[in-house]
XYZ file of C-alpha atoms in Angstrom:
642
model
C 89.340 89.370 144.566
C 92.373 90.648 142.797
C 90.802 89.352 139.653
C 88.568 92.286 139.465
C 91.283 94.201 137.962
C 90.614 92.267 134.970
C 86.896 93.660 134.857
C 88.338 97.229 134.332
C 91.488 96.177 132.251
C 89.652 94.020 129.618
C 87.658 96.820 127.976
C 90.961 98.934 127.957
C 92.873 96.237 126.244
C 89.847 95.881 123.750
C 89.939 99.614 123.001
C 93.802 99.509 122.322
C 93.500 96.275 120.283
C 90.503 97.517 118.284
C 91.670 101.224 117.972
C 95.215 100.322 116.740
C 94.523 96.878 114.954
C 90.813 97.018 114.209
C 91.420 98.387 110.621
C 93.286 95.177 109.874
C 90.374 92.943 110.885
C 87.083 92.394 109.152
C 84.214 94.299 110.561
C 82.438 91.412 111.878
C 85.531 90.050 113.411
C 86.256 93.155 115.335
C 82.636 93.029 116.707
C 82.876 89.611 117.788
C 86.169 90.299 119.630
C 84.513 93.378 121.292
C 81.542 91.316 122.327
C 83.519 88.336 123.484
C 85.716 90.579 125.576
C 82.640 92.171 127.211
C 81.176 88.968 127.715
C 84.584 88.094 129.878
C 83.975 91.277 131.750
C 80.471 90.578 132.659
C 81.231 86.939 133.854
C 84.069 88.198 135.942
C 81.692 90.911 137.513
C 78.872 88.415 138.352
C 81.689 86.254 139.879
C 82.632 89.107 142.056
C 79.082 89.937 142.915
C 78.374 86.243 144.099
C 81.691 86.055 145.954
C 81.259 89.479 147.742
C 77.524 89.325 148.632
C 77.521 85.688 149.595
C 80.886 85.480 151.436
C 83.899 87.566 151.251
C 82.119 90.984 151.598
C 80.406 90.539 154.790
C 82.050 91.093 158.194
C 80.265 90.954 161.285
C 76.949 91.384 159.838
C 77.979 94.454 157.593
C 79.391 94.694 153.988
C 82.982 95.929 154.124
C 84.888 97.898 151.571
C 87.564 95.997 150.071
C 90.612 97.227 148.164
C 92.185 94.396 146.170
C 94.408 96.846 144.063
C 95.968 100.086 145.184
C 98.923 102.118 144.182
C 100.253 105.636 144.800
C 100.398 107.742 141.778
C 101.206 111.429 142.742
C 102.059 112.773 146.282
C 101.661 116.432 147.370
C 102.152 116.381 150.856
C 102.322 113.666 153.683
C 98.703 113.306 153.899
C 97.513 114.573 150.201
C 98.195 112.121 147.479
C 96.471 110.642 144.517
C 96.089 107.176 144.380
C 94.780 104.686 141.705
C 92.916 101.476 142.897
C 89.947 99.403 142.927
C 87.424 99.940 145.767
C 84.736 97.011 146.137
C 81.588 97.810 148.282
C 77.832 96.961 147.520
C 77.296 99.818 145.353
C 80.558 99.440 143.146
C 79.748 95.865 142.880
C 76.259 96.295 141.928
C 77.394 98.958 139.190
C 79.862 96.499 137.770
C 76.971 94.175 137.155
C 74.816 96.810 135.645
C 77.487 98.267 133.487
C 78.860 95.065 132.050
C 75.376 93.577 131.525
C 73.969 96.402 129.570
C 77.283 96.972 127.656
C 77.406 93.198 126.667
C 73.653 93.519 125.455
C 74.649 96.641 123.549
C 77.886 94.974 121.851
C 75.678 92.035 120.880
C 72.744 94.244 119.601
C 75.272 96.379 117.577
C 76.544 93.348 115.622
C 73.217 93.446 113.666
C 72.107 97.111 114.042
C 75.500 98.694 113.069
C 76.187 95.983 110.160
C 77.627 97.583 107.051
C 78.083 101.038 108.716
C 81.313 102.819 107.756
C 83.757 102.871 110.965
C 82.409 99.607 112.446
C 85.687 98.879 113.934
C 86.055 102.471 115.360
C 82.535 102.194 116.736
C 83.439 98.977 118.826
C 86.754 100.654 119.920
C 84.860 103.563 121.273
C 82.319 101.324 122.946
C 85.169 99.575 125.028
C 86.611 103.072 125.906
C 83.347 104.079 127.322
C 82.977 100.880 129.105
C 86.371 101.173 130.596
C 86.011 104.886 131.464
C 82.597 104.076 133.470
C 83.921 100.810 135.005
C 87.109 102.868 136.161
C 84.728 105.550 137.509
C 82.558 103.272 139.916
C 85.574 101.389 141.418
C 87.637 104.518 142.117
C 88.998 104.596 145.577
C 89.265 108.364 145.761
C 87.574 111.260 144.321
C 90.239 112.418 142.050
C 90.485 109.104 140.397
C 86.842 109.229 139.918
C 87.453 112.867 138.292
C 89.848 111.315 135.990
C 87.498 108.752 134.723
C 84.600 111.224 134.835
C 86.430 113.104 132.266
C 87.200 110.143 130.269
C 83.576 109.293 130.174
C 82.988 112.747 128.645
C 85.653 112.155 125.826
C 84.408 108.827 124.997
C 80.690 109.848 124.924
C 81.854 112.719 122.690
C 83.159 110.316 120.404
C 80.221 108.198 120.285
C 77.480 110.678 120.040
C 79.491 112.300 117.065
C 80.010 108.794 115.459
C 78.362 110.016 112.141
C 81.040 112.625 111.993
C 79.723 113.492 108.483
C 76.419 114.478 109.739
C 76.299 118.174 111.057
C 73.521 117.569 113.507
C 75.648 114.654 115.097
C 78.693 116.893 115.317
C 76.644 119.602 116.944
C 75.251 117.389 119.445
C 78.521 115.887 120.595
C 80.024 119.209 120.946
C 76.932 120.408 122.845
C 77.280 117.385 125.273
C 80.993 117.926 125.802
C 80.744 121.705 126.340
C 77.905 121.674 128.768
C 79.261 118.801 130.867
C 82.520 120.514 130.867
C 81.090 123.543 132.299
C 79.650 121.284 135.050
C 82.794 119.624 135.538
C 84.391 122.922 136.347
C 82.363 123.083 139.513
C 83.012 119.561 140.260
C 86.698 120.368 140.110
C 86.580 123.425 142.241
C 84.518 121.417 144.759
C 87.187 118.628 144.866
C 90.007 121.141 145.368
C 88.050 122.931 148.192
C 87.256 119.734 150.208
C 90.575 118.193 149.827
C 92.191 121.709 151.047
C 90.330 121.354 154.170
C 90.436 117.601 154.855
C 93.916 116.857 153.373
C 92.652 113.786 151.579
C 90.847 112.620 148.522
C 90.150 109.131 149.831
C 86.616 108.040 149.896
C 86.792 105.573 152.997
C 88.587 108.607 155.005
C 86.007 110.861 153.926
C 83.049 108.835 154.694
C 84.562 107.192 157.774
C 82.861 107.633 161.272
C 79.763 109.689 159.960
C 82.030 111.897 157.837
C 83.576 113.313 161.131
C 86.766 114.312 159.387
C 84.751 116.649 156.849
C 82.493 117.884 159.685
C 85.467 118.832 162.031
C 87.818 120.300 159.292
C 85.179 122.503 157.908
C 83.704 123.518 161.164
C 83.356 127.422 161.397
C 84.544 127.974 157.903
C 82.037 130.105 155.899
C 81.619 131.966 152.682
C 78.799 134.343 151.855
C 76.810 132.965 154.668
C 77.112 129.164 153.982
C 79.551 126.671 155.358
C 82.605 125.663 153.294
C 81.302 122.082 153.311
C 78.105 123.254 151.631
C 79.896 125.133 149.030
C 82.259 122.167 148.363
C 79.474 119.618 148.098
C 77.071 122.024 146.180
C 80.058 122.415 143.595
C 80.609 118.605 143.534
C 76.873 118.163 142.926
C 77.033 120.464 139.921
C 79.269 117.938 138.009
C 76.841 115.212 138.955
C 73.832 117.401 137.857
C 75.812 118.001 134.379
C 76.370 114.321 133.972
C 72.885 113.308 134.999
C 71.321 115.990 133.110
C 69.617 117.825 135.915
C 67.743 121.084 135.260
C 69.112 123.415 133.761
C 71.864 121.290 132.636
C 69.675 118.705 131.035
C 69.930 120.350 127.621
C 72.504 118.075 125.964
C 70.706 114.861 126.701
C 67.878 114.998 124.014
C 70.336 115.932 121.404
C 72.612 113.163 122.205
C 70.016 110.922 120.407
C 71.961 111.964 117.229
C 74.447 109.029 117.837
C 73.629 105.536 117.017
C 70.559 103.991 119.003
C 72.648 101.469 120.826
C 74.846 104.218 121.938
C 71.878 105.910 123.517
C 70.957 102.758 125.257
C 74.446 102.532 126.796
C 74.742 106.162 127.740
C 71.125 106.666 128.976
C 70.461 103.341 130.812
C 73.592 102.323 132.867
C 76.396 104.426 132.399
C 76.993 108.266 131.851
C 73.719 109.471 133.258
C 73.806 107.687 136.374
C 77.321 108.936 137.079
C 75.875 111.895 139.011
C 73.611 109.761 141.287
C 76.511 107.545 141.924
C 78.556 110.334 142.833
C 76.167 111.648 145.324
C 75.552 107.972 146.791
C 79.270 107.442 147.100
C 79.656 110.664 149.156
C 76.306 110.259 150.893
C 77.584 110.297 154.530
C 79.532 113.505 153.741
C 76.220 115.146 152.291
C 74.026 113.866 155.113
C 76.376 114.845 158.106
C 78.280 117.867 156.637
C 75.824 119.662 154.389
C 72.086 118.411 154.829
C 70.884 121.631 153.320
C 72.793 120.681 149.940
C 71.002 117.143 150.115
C 67.534 118.809 150.783
C 68.460 121.149 147.532
C 69.296 118.069 145.454
C 65.803 116.573 146.317
C 64.012 119.619 145.239
C 65.894 119.838 141.959
C 65.304 116.364 141.200
C 61.653 116.701 141.793
C 61.375 119.725 139.628
C 63.495 118.110 136.896
C 61.350 114.815 136.998
C 58.107 116.915 136.605
C 59.511 119.101 133.878
C 60.920 116.387 131.783
C 57.865 114.312 132.136
C 55.657 117.176 130.837
C 57.986 117.617 127.803
C 57.864 113.785 126.988
C 54.274 113.872 126.327
C 54.350 116.038 123.451
C 57.491 114.883 121.655
C 57.155 112.951 118.397
C 60.748 111.546 117.933
C 60.657 108.196 119.869
C 64.100 108.578 120.894
C 63.635 112.094 122.213
C 60.647 110.674 124.268
C 62.827 108.158 125.782
C 65.528 110.690 126.482
C 63.154 113.111 128.549
C 62.064 109.788 130.145
C 65.558 109.304 131.299
C 65.867 112.541 132.603
C 62.738 112.246 134.635
C 63.953 108.804 135.959
C 67.363 109.937 136.993
C 65.643 112.922 138.677
C 63.496 110.437 140.693
C 66.715 108.646 141.987
C 68.132 112.153 143.035
C 64.923 112.805 144.863
C 65.408 109.383 146.644
C 68.742 110.561 147.826
C 67.486 113.953 149.003
C 64.700 112.428 151.230
C 67.090 109.636 152.687
C 68.232 109.421 156.181
C 71.364 107.421 157.514
C 71.231 103.721 158.596
C 68.552 101.053 158.983
C 65.121 102.152 157.827
C 65.936 105.784 157.832
C 68.162 105.183 154.853
C 65.280 103.860 152.669
C 65.613 106.557 150.040
C 69.299 105.667 149.589
C 68.491 102.071 149.070
C 65.490 103.058 146.900
C 67.733 105.146 144.554
C 70.227 102.556 144.210
C 67.492 99.830 143.708
C 65.832 102.233 141.034
C 69.130 102.741 139.352
C 69.658 99.015 138.960
C 66.031 98.099 137.717
C 65.940 101.181 135.393
C 69.204 100.199 133.768
C 67.444 97.007 132.382
C 63.935 98.344 131.307
C 65.512 101.682 129.897
C 68.110 99.795 127.845
C 65.272 97.355 126.576
C 63.421 100.591 125.583
C 66.071 102.123 123.693
C 67.028 98.802 121.961
C 63.439 98.175 121.281
C 63.385 101.679 119.585
C 66.437 100.781 117.668
C 64.640 97.602 116.309
C 61.721 99.756 115.171
C 63.976 102.502 113.569
C 65.886 99.716 111.878
C 62.634 98.323 110.192
C 60.918 101.629 109.369
C 64.006 103.919 108.878
C 62.525 106.699 110.698
C 62.205 107.973 114.266
C 58.960 109.801 113.928
C 55.732 108.403 115.284
C 53.839 109.519 112.275
C 55.809 106.992 110.256
C 54.722 104.080 112.488
C 51.617 102.044 113.362
C 50.366 98.756 113.620
C 53.820 97.260 113.828
C 52.740 94.644 116.389
C 51.715 92.478 113.251
C 55.399 92.658 111.547
C 57.531 92.778 114.764
C 55.608 90.688 117.567
C 58.879 89.984 119.507
C 59.771 93.629 119.669
C 56.124 94.582 120.495
C 56.107 92.209 123.513
C 59.300 93.158 125.011
C 58.674 97.004 124.467
C 55.266 96.329 126.370
C 57.078 94.720 129.281
C 59.584 97.723 129.300
C 56.753 100.237 129.426
C 54.758 98.290 132.209
C 58.091 98.327 134.138
C 58.774 101.987 133.942
C 54.945 102.619 134.545
C 55.386 101.036 137.784
C 52.761 98.061 137.164
C 53.328 95.048 139.416
C 54.896 92.418 139.171
C 57.391 94.331 136.864
C 60.636 95.512 138.476
C 59.909 99.253 138.187
C 57.079 98.897 140.651
C 59.112 97.604 143.374
C 62.027 100.355 143.058
C 59.667 103.284 142.252
C 57.398 102.352 145.327
C 60.440 102.517 147.571
C 61.320 106.080 146.307
C 57.655 107.091 146.885
C 57.337 105.519 150.217
C 60.629 107.315 151.286
C 59.293 110.834 149.921
C 56.072 110.201 151.709
C 57.828 109.711 155.045
C 60.060 112.836 154.582
C 58.642 115.366 152.457
C 54.890 115.291 151.216
C 55.651 117.858 148.755
C 58.184 115.976 146.987
C 56.012 113.009 147.275
C 53.037 114.367 145.476
C 55.404 115.762 142.725
C 56.707 112.234 142.172
C 53.249 110.778 142.381
C 52.220 113.082 139.392
C 55.181 112.184 137.561
C 54.254 108.446 138.101
C 50.911 109.062 136.217
C 52.577 111.378 133.414
C 55.173 108.371 132.884
C 52.629 105.682 132.423
C 50.750 108.180 129.947
C 53.778 109.084 127.875
C 55.207 105.672 127.602
C 51.983 103.949 126.597
C 51.364 106.911 124.183
C 54.678 105.803 122.659
C 53.965 102.088 122.631
C 50.280 102.589 121.031
C 51.702 104.958 118.436
C 54.355 102.462 117.388
C 52.627 99.271 117.521
C 48.976 99.899 117.314
C 47.355 103.329 116.513
C 46.336 104.042 112.747
C 47.192 101.523 110.066
C 50.047 102.355 107.821
C 50.779 101.312 104.335
C 54.318 99.783 104.206
C 55.861 99.224 100.767
C 58.986 97.629 99.370
C 60.456 100.200 97.000
C 64.017 98.727 96.880
C 65.413 101.011 99.406
C 62.926 100.591 102.347
C 61.527 97.173 102.991
C 58.337 96.075 104.567
C 58.935 96.024 108.411
C 60.102 92.685 109.735
C 61.544 91.349 112.980
C 65.088 92.039 113.798
C 67.887 89.432 113.510
C 68.821 87.388 116.447
C 71.727 89.437 117.428
C 69.295 92.153 118.059
C 66.427 90.099 119.196
C 68.444 88.188 121.938
C 69.234 91.075 123.928
C 65.646 92.203 123.843
C 64.770 89.033 125.424
C 67.541 89.004 128.088
C 66.615 92.628 129.023
C 63.002 91.887 129.153
C 63.566 88.791 131.649
C 65.714 91.181 133.729
C 62.730 93.855 133.660
C 60.392 91.317 135.128
C 62.429 89.468 137.579
C 65.003 91.956 138.947
C 62.724 93.769 141.192
C 60.983 90.924 142.790
C 63.598 88.263 143.015
C 66.369 90.409 144.534
C 65.755 91.783 148.009
C 67.725 94.836 147.458
C 67.764 96.105 150.993
C 69.572 93.023 152.248
C 72.573 94.002 150.066
C 72.818 97.638 149.721
C 72.135 100.434 152.274
C 73.586 103.873 153.335
C 75.346 102.284 156.263
C 76.239 98.752 154.388
C 74.003 97.053 157.354
C 71.269 94.830 155.604
C 67.744 95.644 156.659
C 64.314 94.310 155.664
C 61.699 96.332 153.784
C 58.078 95.660 153.060
C 55.670 97.226 150.549
C 53.860 100.364 151.843
C 50.443 99.612 150.215
C 48.854 103.016 150.926
C 51.664 104.446 148.745
C 51.885 101.554 146.378
C 48.159 101.646 145.843
C 47.894 105.356 145.016
C 50.947 105.039 142.736
C 49.340 102.068 140.794
C 46.015 103.821 140.564
C 47.375 106.913 138.951
C 49.715 104.798 136.589
C 46.490 102.908 135.637
C 44.773 106.213 134.871
C 47.637 107.281 132.835
C 47.522 104.113 130.844
C 43.774 104.446 130.227
C 44.078 107.872 128.947
C 46.827 106.605 126.546
C 44.318 103.828 125.571
C 41.432 106.160 124.938
C 43.730 108.535 122.749
C 46.182 106.380 120.924
C 45.188 102.724 120.905
C 43.059 102.832 117.774
C 44.206 106.132 116.526
C 42.067 109.109 116.385
C 41.906 112.872 116.018
C 41.425 113.700 119.549
C 45.163 114.169 120.308
C 45.408 116.740 117.606
C 42.309 118.545 118.749
C 43.443 118.470 122.491
C 46.817 119.923 121.234
C 45.301 122.663 119.191
C 42.906 123.705 122.203
C 46.000 123.846 124.464
C 47.527 126.401 122.027
C 50.639 128.165 123.646
C 50.993 125.609 126.502
C 51.333 122.676 123.804
C 53.679 124.823 121.654
C 55.842 125.450 124.765
C 56.047 121.792 125.865
C 56.718 120.788 122.025
C 59.724 123.315 121.900
C 60.916 122.028 125.505
C 59.982 125.236 126.938
C 62.369 127.123 124.739
C 65.358 126.121 127.109
C 67.801 125.677 124.352
C 66.706 129.100 122.898
C 67.153 130.542 126.268
C 70.732 128.885 126.571
C 71.726 130.323 123.231
C 70.568 133.744 124.106
C 72.563 133.682 127.432
C 75.557 132.226 125.711
C 75.481 134.343 122.517
C 73.981 137.674 123.623
C 75.222 137.831 127.014
C 78.333 135.766 127.714
C 79.777 136.351 124.216
C 78.644 139.773 123.230
C 78.714 141.335 126.939
C 81.654 139.341 128.264
C 83.686 137.631 125.689
C 83.834 140.320 123.024
C 85.080 143.131 125.497
C 87.873 140.720 126.847
C 88.787 139.913 123.146
C 88.936 143.771 122.424
C 91.073 144.353 125.591
C 93.399 141.382 124.631
C 93.671 142.553 121.136
C 94.160 146.321 121.674
C 95.563 146.686 125.322
C 97.571 143.414 125.684
C 98.466 142.813 122.175
C 98.823 146.639 121.597
C 101.177 146.995 124.636
C 103.357 144.091 123.299
C 103.288 145.268 119.807
C 104.239 148.741 120.978
C 107.130 147.458 122.859
C 108.392 145.624 119.968
C 108.060 148.706 117.707
C 109.944 150.788 120.301
C 112.586 148.260 120.671
C 113.191 147.917 116.937
C 113.238 151.746 116.320
C 115.772 152.163 119.176
C 117.914 149.302 117.909
C 117.874 150.990 114.317
C 118.861 154.315 115.791
C 121.928 152.884 117.791
C 122.997 150.102 115.608
C 125.604 152.345 114.298
C 127.553 152.061 117.624
C 128.432 148.593 116.761
C 129.363 149.055 113.088
C 132.525 146.945 113.213
C 134.770 149.903 112.000
C 137.962 150.487 113.991
C 138.008 154.013 113.109
C 134.736 154.544 114.420
C 135.596 152.838 117.843
C 138.771 154.987 118.025
C 136.801 158.130 117.353
C 134.165 157.255 120.081
C 137.250 156.406 122.462
C 138.930 159.833 121.672
C 135.516 161.720 122.331
C 134.890 159.644 125.504
C 138.235 160.318 126.991
C 137.909 164.080 126.241
C 134.337 164.219 127.915
C 135.614 162.252 130.975
C 138.667 164.709 131.211
C 136.526 167.785 130.983
C 133.960 166.436 133.629
C 136.847 165.528 135.879
C 138.390 168.985 135.659
C 134.868 170.705 136.144
C 134.192 168.546 139.265
C 137.564 169.531 140.824
């Protein structure tokens, strides 16, 4: 399967081509070239998936890890070296399909959405770089190669979020995303170094082999502040994943990332950057499970709190893209909980399988939601719900596809989200009832805020739309935008039911069979229906009830509307604590002590040199005079000593 190298190399070639020669192309030509290149990568990914899952990948009943490309890059010791290569196993193959599919839809959609934008060629070059970065991350053979692409994902997301570089809010959002995730990635790097110091390897296959026995044995007995070294290393590695996947309290960058173009939001939030943390924990799952089960439990509880926290905030947001942003945070947290409650092997690994299953289905319906939101924004030129209403008459295709995505994320059968979310709830129900009830409540909140969004956009109060020469009467999007909506809608309907996920992906790569736990499924459907019914009552025809409820909630409503003031708290911590109490004293010490010492040394040297420079005047008479004086002094000292 050496051709899989082309899957990663194609977007890299597109980035170089469009980045260096894109300005010589017509904008549409650059977009078509980028889209066709991603189409090739998608075709190769689907080919690899069929070949791996239906033939090459299965050995003695289990799916094997294949390495079709491998080269040593840097060697430190006989054992410790950094390699570059391609690792093909069930989760990397699955991610190749997800990334290339969503990226292709975004490329095609952007032909219509970004038409006429300044920097069109640059936009497609950055899309290609982002796709290359994420593809390189998921096929990495070792944790350091993953870290390299991890940082490249951060750079490319920075360029896409800040695409509108003349817009101050976009520049601020890109810097915020970059800085917050870099802060988290410092923990990731320290964790990598600790783990590699004790194990002597970066290689995933070696780290996870034989129930992570190398990690367990090499870190046995080593502790720091009462916790094992393995726990510290894996907690720090998860810190990097929490930053990328926007887990509390490192979630603050994700809503602001909505300042980028809407197709970028679909790409970042659906299948790529934000699921990198989930993929990281899944890649190292045997290490977490056998070497640091306490860290895995911590991941589950952080995920549950984040899911509930983000869902509550999403209820009150009025910007449609920010509603979807907090929805993404909540759904990614769902996946983290699934990993946190998972066992290892066969049915004990239900949570692991469910996490990857939900990652797979979520990619399609969340991309559909963002692209549908982009279609609405393209029509009404606003992100605010108050500027929308009764758009189903003007945009029937967008309305239908958006409804499908809402039903999928709400967990209504037979849509895809029902099957993956049900498996997560079933895993939580079996392992930790507290986490189960937290996720059960989130399921109801998700159904409520998604249908609040849907009814506010496409139904609700009637709006008067006028053609004033700048803003035209809303109409359906062009085919380049409509086709991706239809394709993603189909995936949102069939991907959960037609694909028996547990037969392909499990924690130990051994297929197993699952069945629907109707006790769990029935309760999740019931609370989702309650959430939808509440949204129908409050928003379907439009009324003053939501405003009166918000007014009655008072402080609680204002707190959720302002995202519980987490941004303000972070600003206080950074400006008043870190900058004023830590950075300013360090800066004073640097300027007055370090610089003062060096400046004083330079001043002293200069003064001494001025005073003694006469000793090297160049006059022979002076040298002769010093010579005579020196001889006289030496003679006198010799006589005195004798």
